[in-house]
Each structure stands twice: as C-alpha cells, then as structure tokens.
mmCIF file of C-alpha atoms in Angstrom:
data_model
loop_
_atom_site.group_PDB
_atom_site.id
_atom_site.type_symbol
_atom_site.label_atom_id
_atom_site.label_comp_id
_atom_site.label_asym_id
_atom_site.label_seq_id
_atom_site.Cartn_x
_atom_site.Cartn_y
_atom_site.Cartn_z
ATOM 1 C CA UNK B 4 20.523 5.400 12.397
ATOM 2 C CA UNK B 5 21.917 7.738 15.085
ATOM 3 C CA UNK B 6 19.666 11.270 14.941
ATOM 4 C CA UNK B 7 21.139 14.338 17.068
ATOM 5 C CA UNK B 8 18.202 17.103 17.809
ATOM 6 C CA UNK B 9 19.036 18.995 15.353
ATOM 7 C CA UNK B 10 18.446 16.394 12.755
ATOM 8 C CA UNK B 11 14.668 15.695 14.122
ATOM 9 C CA UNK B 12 14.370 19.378 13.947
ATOM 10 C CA UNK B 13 15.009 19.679 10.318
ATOM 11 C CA UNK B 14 12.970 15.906 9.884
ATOM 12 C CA UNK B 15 9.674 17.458 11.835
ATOM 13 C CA UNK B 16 9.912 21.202 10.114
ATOM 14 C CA UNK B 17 9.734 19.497 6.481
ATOM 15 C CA UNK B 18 7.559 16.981 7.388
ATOM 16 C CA UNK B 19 5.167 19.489 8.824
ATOM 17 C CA UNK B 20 4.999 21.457 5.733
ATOM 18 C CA UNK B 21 3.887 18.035 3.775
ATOM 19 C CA UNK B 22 1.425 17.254 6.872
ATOM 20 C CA UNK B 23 -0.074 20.806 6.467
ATOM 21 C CA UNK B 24 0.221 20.337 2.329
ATOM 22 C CA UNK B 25 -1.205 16.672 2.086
ATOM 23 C CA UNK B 26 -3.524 15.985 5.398
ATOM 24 C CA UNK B 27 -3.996 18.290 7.675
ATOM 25 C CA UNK B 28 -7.914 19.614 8.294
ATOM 26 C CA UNK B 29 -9.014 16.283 5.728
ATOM 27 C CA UNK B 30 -10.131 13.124 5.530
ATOM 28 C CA UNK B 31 -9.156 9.983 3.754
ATOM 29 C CA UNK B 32 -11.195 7.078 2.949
ATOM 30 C CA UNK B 33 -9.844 3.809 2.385
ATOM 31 C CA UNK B 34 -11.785 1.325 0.916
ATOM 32 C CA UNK B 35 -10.657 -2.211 1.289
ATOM 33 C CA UNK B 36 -11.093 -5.386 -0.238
ATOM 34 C CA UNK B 37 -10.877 -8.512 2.198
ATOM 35 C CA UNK B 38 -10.046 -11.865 0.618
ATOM 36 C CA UNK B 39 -13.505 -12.913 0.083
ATOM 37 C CA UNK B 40 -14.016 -10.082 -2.243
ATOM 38 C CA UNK B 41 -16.161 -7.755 0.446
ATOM 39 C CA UNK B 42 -15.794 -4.383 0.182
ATOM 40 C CA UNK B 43 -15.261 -2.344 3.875
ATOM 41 C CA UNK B 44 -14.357 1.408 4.122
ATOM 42 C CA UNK B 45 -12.127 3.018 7.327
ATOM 43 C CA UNK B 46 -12.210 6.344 7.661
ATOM 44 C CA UNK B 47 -9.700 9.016 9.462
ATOM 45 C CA UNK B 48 -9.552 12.544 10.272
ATOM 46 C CA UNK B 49 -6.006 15.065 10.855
ATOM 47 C CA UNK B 50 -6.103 18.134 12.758
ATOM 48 C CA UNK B 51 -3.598 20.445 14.049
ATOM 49 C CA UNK B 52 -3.200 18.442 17.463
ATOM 50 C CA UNK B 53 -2.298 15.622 15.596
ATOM 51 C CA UNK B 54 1.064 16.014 14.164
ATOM 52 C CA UNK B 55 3.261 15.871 17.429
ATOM 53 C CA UNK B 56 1.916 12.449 18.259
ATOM 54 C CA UNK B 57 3.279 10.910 14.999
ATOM 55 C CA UNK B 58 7.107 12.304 15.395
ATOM 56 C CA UNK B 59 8.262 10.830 18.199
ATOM 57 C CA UNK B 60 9.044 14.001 20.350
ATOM 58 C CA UNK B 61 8.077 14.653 23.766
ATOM 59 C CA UNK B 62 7.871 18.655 24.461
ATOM 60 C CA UNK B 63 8.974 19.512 27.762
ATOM 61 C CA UNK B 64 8.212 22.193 29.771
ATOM 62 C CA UNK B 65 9.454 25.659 29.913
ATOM 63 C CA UNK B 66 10.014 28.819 31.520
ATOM 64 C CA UNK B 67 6.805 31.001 30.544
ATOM 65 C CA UNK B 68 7.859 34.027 32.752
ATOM 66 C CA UNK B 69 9.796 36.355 35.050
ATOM 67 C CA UNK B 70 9.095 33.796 37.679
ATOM 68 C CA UNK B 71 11.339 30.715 37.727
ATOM 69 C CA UNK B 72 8.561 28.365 39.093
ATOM 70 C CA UNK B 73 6.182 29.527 36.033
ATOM 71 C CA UNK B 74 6.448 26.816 33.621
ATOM 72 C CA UNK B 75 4.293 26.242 30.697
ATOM 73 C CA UNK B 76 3.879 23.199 28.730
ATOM 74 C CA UNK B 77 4.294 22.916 25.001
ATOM 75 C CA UNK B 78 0.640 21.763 23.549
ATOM 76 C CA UNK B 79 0.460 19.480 20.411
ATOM 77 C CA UNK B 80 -0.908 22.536 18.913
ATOM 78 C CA UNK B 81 1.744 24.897 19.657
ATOM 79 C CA UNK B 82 4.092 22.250 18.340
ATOM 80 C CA UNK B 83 2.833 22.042 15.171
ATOM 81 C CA UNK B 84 2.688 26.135 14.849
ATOM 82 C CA UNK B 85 6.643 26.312 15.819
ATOM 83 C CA UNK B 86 7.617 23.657 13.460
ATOM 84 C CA UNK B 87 4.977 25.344 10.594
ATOM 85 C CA UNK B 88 6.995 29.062 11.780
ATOM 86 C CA UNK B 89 10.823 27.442 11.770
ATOM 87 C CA UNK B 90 11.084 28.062 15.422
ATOM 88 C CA UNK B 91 11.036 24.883 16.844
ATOM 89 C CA UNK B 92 13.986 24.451 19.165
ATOM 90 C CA UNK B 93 15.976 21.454 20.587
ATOM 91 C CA UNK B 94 15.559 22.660 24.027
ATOM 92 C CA UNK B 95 11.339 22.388 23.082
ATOM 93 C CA UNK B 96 11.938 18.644 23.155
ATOM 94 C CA UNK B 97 13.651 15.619 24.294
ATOM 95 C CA UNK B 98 13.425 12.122 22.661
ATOM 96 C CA UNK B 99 10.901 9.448 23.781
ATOM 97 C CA UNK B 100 12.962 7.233 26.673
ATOM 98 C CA UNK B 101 11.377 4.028 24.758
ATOM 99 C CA UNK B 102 14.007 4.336 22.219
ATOM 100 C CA UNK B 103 11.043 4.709 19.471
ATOM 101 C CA UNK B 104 12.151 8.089 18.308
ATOM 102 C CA UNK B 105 14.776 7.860 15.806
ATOM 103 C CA UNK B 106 12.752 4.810 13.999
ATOM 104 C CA UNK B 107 9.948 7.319 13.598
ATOM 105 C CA UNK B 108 11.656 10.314 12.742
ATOM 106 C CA UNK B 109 13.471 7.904 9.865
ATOM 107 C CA UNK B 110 9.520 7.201 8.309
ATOM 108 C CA UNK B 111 7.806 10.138 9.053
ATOM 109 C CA UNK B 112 9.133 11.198 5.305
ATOM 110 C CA UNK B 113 7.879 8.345 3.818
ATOM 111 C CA UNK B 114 4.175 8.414 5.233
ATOM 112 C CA UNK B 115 3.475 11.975 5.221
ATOM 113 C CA UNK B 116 2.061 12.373 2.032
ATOM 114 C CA UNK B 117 -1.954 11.845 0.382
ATOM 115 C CA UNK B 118 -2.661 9.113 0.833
ATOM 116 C CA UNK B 119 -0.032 7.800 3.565
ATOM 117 C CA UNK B 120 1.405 5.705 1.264
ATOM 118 C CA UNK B 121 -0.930 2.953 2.703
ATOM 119 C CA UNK B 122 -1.720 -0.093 0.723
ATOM 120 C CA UNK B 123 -2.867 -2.418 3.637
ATOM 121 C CA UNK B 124 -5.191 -1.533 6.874
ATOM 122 C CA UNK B 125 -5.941 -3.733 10.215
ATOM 123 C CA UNK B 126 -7.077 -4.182 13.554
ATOM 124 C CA UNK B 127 -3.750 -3.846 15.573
ATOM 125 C CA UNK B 128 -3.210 -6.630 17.507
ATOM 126 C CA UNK B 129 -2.254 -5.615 21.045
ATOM 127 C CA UNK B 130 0.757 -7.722 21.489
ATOM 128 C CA UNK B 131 3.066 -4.942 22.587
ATOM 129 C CA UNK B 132 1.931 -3.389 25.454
ATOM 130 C CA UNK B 133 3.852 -0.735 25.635
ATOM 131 C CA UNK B 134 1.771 0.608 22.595
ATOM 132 C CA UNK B 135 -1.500 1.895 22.514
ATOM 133 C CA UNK B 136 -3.351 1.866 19.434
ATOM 134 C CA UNK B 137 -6.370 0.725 17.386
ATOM 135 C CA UNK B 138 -6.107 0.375 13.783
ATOM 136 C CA UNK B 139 -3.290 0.579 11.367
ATOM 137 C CA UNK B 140 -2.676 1.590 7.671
ATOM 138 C CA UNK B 141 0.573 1.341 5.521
ATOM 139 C CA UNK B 142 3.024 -1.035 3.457
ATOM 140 C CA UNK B 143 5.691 -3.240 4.522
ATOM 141 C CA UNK B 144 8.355 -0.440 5.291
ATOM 142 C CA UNK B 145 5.741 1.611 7.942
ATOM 143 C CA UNK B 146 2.165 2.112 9.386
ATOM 144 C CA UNK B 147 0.087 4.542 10.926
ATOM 145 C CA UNK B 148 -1.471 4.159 13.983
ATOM 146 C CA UNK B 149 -5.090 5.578 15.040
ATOM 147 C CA UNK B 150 -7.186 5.806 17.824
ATOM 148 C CA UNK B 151 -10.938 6.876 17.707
ATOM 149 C CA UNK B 152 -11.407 9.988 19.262
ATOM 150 C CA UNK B 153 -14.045 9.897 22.302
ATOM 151 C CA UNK B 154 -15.497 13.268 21.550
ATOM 152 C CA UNK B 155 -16.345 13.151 18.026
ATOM 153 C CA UNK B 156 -15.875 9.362 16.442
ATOM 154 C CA UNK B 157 -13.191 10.114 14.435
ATOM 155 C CA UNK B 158 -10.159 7.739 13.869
ATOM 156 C CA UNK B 159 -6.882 10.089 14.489
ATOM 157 C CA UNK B 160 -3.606 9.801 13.869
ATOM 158 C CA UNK B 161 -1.438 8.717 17.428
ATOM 159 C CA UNK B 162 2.069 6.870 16.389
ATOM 160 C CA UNK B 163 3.979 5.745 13.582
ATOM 161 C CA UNK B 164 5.753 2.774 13.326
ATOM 162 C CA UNK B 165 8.808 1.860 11.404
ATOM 163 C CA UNK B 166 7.210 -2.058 10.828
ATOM 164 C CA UNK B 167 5.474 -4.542 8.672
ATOM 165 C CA UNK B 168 1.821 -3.450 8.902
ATOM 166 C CA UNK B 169 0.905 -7.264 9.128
ATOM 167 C CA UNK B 170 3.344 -7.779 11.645
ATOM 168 C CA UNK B 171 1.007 -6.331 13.889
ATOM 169 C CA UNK B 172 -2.351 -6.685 12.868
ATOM 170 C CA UNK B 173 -4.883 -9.756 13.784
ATOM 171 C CA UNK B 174 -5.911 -9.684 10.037
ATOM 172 C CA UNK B 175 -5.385 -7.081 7.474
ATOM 173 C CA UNK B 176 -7.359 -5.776 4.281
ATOM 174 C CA UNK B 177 -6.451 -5.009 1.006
ATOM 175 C CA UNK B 178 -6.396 -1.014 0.514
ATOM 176 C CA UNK B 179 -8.011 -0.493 -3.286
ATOM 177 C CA UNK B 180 -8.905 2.492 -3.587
ATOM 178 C CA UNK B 181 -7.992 5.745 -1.349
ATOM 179 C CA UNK B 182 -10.262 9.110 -1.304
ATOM 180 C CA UNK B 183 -9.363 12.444 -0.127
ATOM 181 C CA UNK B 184 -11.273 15.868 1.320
ATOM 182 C CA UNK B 185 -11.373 18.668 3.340
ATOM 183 C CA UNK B 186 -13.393 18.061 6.638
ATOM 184 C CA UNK B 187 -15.970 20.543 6.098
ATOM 185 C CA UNK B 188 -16.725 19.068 2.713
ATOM 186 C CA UNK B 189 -19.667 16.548 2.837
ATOM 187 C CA UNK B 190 -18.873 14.308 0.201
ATOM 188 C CA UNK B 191 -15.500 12.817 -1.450
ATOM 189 C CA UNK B 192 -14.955 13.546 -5.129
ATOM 190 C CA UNK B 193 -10.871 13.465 -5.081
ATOM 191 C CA UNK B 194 -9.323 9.785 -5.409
ATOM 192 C CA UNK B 195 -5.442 9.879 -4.465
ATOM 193 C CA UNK B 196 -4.914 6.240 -4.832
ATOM 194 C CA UNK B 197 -6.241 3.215 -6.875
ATOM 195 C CA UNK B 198 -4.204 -0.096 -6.526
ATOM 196 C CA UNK B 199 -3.221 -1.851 -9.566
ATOM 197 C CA UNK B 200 -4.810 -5.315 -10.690
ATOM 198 C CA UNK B 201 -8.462 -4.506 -10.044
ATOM 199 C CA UNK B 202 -11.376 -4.946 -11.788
ATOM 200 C CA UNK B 203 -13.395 -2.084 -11.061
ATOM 201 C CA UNK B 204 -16.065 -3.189 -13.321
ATOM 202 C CA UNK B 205 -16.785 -5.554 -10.834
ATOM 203 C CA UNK B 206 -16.264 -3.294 -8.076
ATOM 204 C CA UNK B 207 -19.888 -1.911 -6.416
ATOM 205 C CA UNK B 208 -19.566 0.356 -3.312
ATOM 206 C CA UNK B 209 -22.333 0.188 -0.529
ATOM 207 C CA UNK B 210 -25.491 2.840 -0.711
ATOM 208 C CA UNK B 211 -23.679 5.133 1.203
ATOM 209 C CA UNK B 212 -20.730 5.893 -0.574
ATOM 210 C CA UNK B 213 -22.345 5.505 -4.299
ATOM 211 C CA UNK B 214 -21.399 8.727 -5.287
ATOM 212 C CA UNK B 215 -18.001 7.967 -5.305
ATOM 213 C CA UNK B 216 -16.410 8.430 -8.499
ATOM 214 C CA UNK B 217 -14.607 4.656 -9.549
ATOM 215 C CA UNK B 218 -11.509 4.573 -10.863
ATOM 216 C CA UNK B 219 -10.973 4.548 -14.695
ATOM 217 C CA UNK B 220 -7.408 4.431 -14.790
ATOM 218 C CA UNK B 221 -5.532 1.951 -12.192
ATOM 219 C CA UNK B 222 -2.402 3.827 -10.729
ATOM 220 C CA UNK B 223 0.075 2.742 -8.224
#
C-alpha cells in the first residue's frame, strides 16, 4: 500500500493517542511457556522517547531561528509531543530510504494496544543486517522489536515489523499470560492477556513473581 505524508500523519497522531492510552510510562510482562512446559518471563519498558522509533519516520532538521544556518533537530521526544498536540507536520519528516516505512505505518494500528497483541516472543535472529534488534514479541501478521537499554536494563521498544514473528527468531516461546503496570508501581496486579487452552492449575510461577494473580478465566 502506497502512503502519501499526510496519511502517516493521521496513522502516527492516532496511534500516539493509543501509545499514550495503552503503554506509555508501563511495563508489560510476558510470561512464556517453552515446549517443554518451562515457564520464562521477558520484561519491557515504554517511555516518551520511544514512540518515534516504532513508526517508521525519520525527523529532519529544521530552521530553529532568524539565522538560516540555525537548525535544530526534532528529538524522539518532541516527536511524540507534536503528534500527542496535532501539530505534527509533513515537512517534520521524511520516510525511511530502506523502503520500511509504509509496512510499518500499515501495523502500527494493529500493535499499539495492551498488550501488543503479542502471542509469541524470541531471540531475533540476526539474519538481516540491515536491522538491529534483540528480542521480538507478536503474532503472525507483526512483531515488536526491543533492544535493552545500556543505562538502565530495560528492554525498549526500537522497530516494528510487518512479519511472521518466527520468521525471524532462532526459537520462539509461547506467550500465556501478559501483565500490565505503571513503571513506578513495584508489583503487577493487572493481567491484559491470558491465552486460551491452558491449564493454569498446573501453572506455578517462579519465587519472584508469586504474587501474581493467575488467571481464572482464559481469554483470547
């Protein structure tokens, strides 16, 4: 699909809104089941300077003054603001010369909701070089990519890809259960995904995450 700016402007103001509604300043916790029954847990952080990374646009820079030579350029952070305020331009922005942009702009819909609408999560497999990332969560129809951030630990959000999550994973885990929280918040007590088909009887979490509340009713 063919997207002019002014489509990925209206595509990356909505989706914005659901990033600031659904996942910005939390947490999720996905905890996987492998196929040997062990239980493993993944967890990833969203912040303000996270959005622009997963849309596909590359800001550009711009005149920031009276003098033609003063040229500022648009931060991750000030990106999300504009498209949070409506004021997000075309001329902020041109589309990534890898050809990556329109895929992206076509998922970011689809993925920017609780729970990322991930099912699956993996080690991504490095075969495209052209792509940096480190682990990956989603479906069949699109992933998330994340990188661990050097200054803190966290896993963050850095790409989106319109792919088969096991396409491009070494191996991949079974996503069972998905919590939620705010990042100041110390433990998780919201679950905003429980797959279908599990036992949960059976189910017994490691010391650290005890306290999290099991699922009683299996949703999709």
């Amino acid at each position: 699909m063919q997207y002019t700016k002014k489509d990925a402007v209206r595509i990356v103001v909505n989706c914005a809104e659901l990033y600031r509604d659904e996942l910005n300043n939390r947490n999720l916790l996905f905890v996987c089941l492998d196929k040997h029954k062990r239980i493993s847990y993944i967890e990833v952080s969203f912040h303000d300077y996270s959005y622009m990374h997963l849309t596909g646009l590359r800001p550009v820079k711009k005149q920031s003054g009276e003098d033609l030579n003063d040229m500022e350029q648009l931060t991750a952070d000030m990106f999300y603001d504009l498209c949070l305020n409506h004021k997000l331009s075309p001329d902020d922005f041109e589309f990534s010369d890898k050809g990556t942009t329109p895929l992206k702009l076509e998922v970011l819909p689809m993925i920017m909701n609780k729970n990322l609408a991930a099912n699956m999560v993996g080690d991504f497999n490095s075969l495209r070089p052209k792509l940096y990332t480190e682990k990956l969560a989603g479906g069949t129809k699109a992933c998330v990519g994340f990188v661990k951030d050097k200054k803190n630990g966290e896993y963050i959000p850095n790409t989106v890809l319109k792919e088969d999550l096991r396409s491009n994973v070494s191996d991949y885990v079974r996503v069972i259960a998905t919590y939620r929280k705010n990042i100041n918040d110390r433990n998780y007590s919201e679950i905003v995904y429980a797959a279908k088909k599990v036992d949960w009887t059976k189910i017994r979490f490691s010391e650290e995450y005890s306290y999290l509340p099991m699922p009683i009713t299996v949703s999709g």
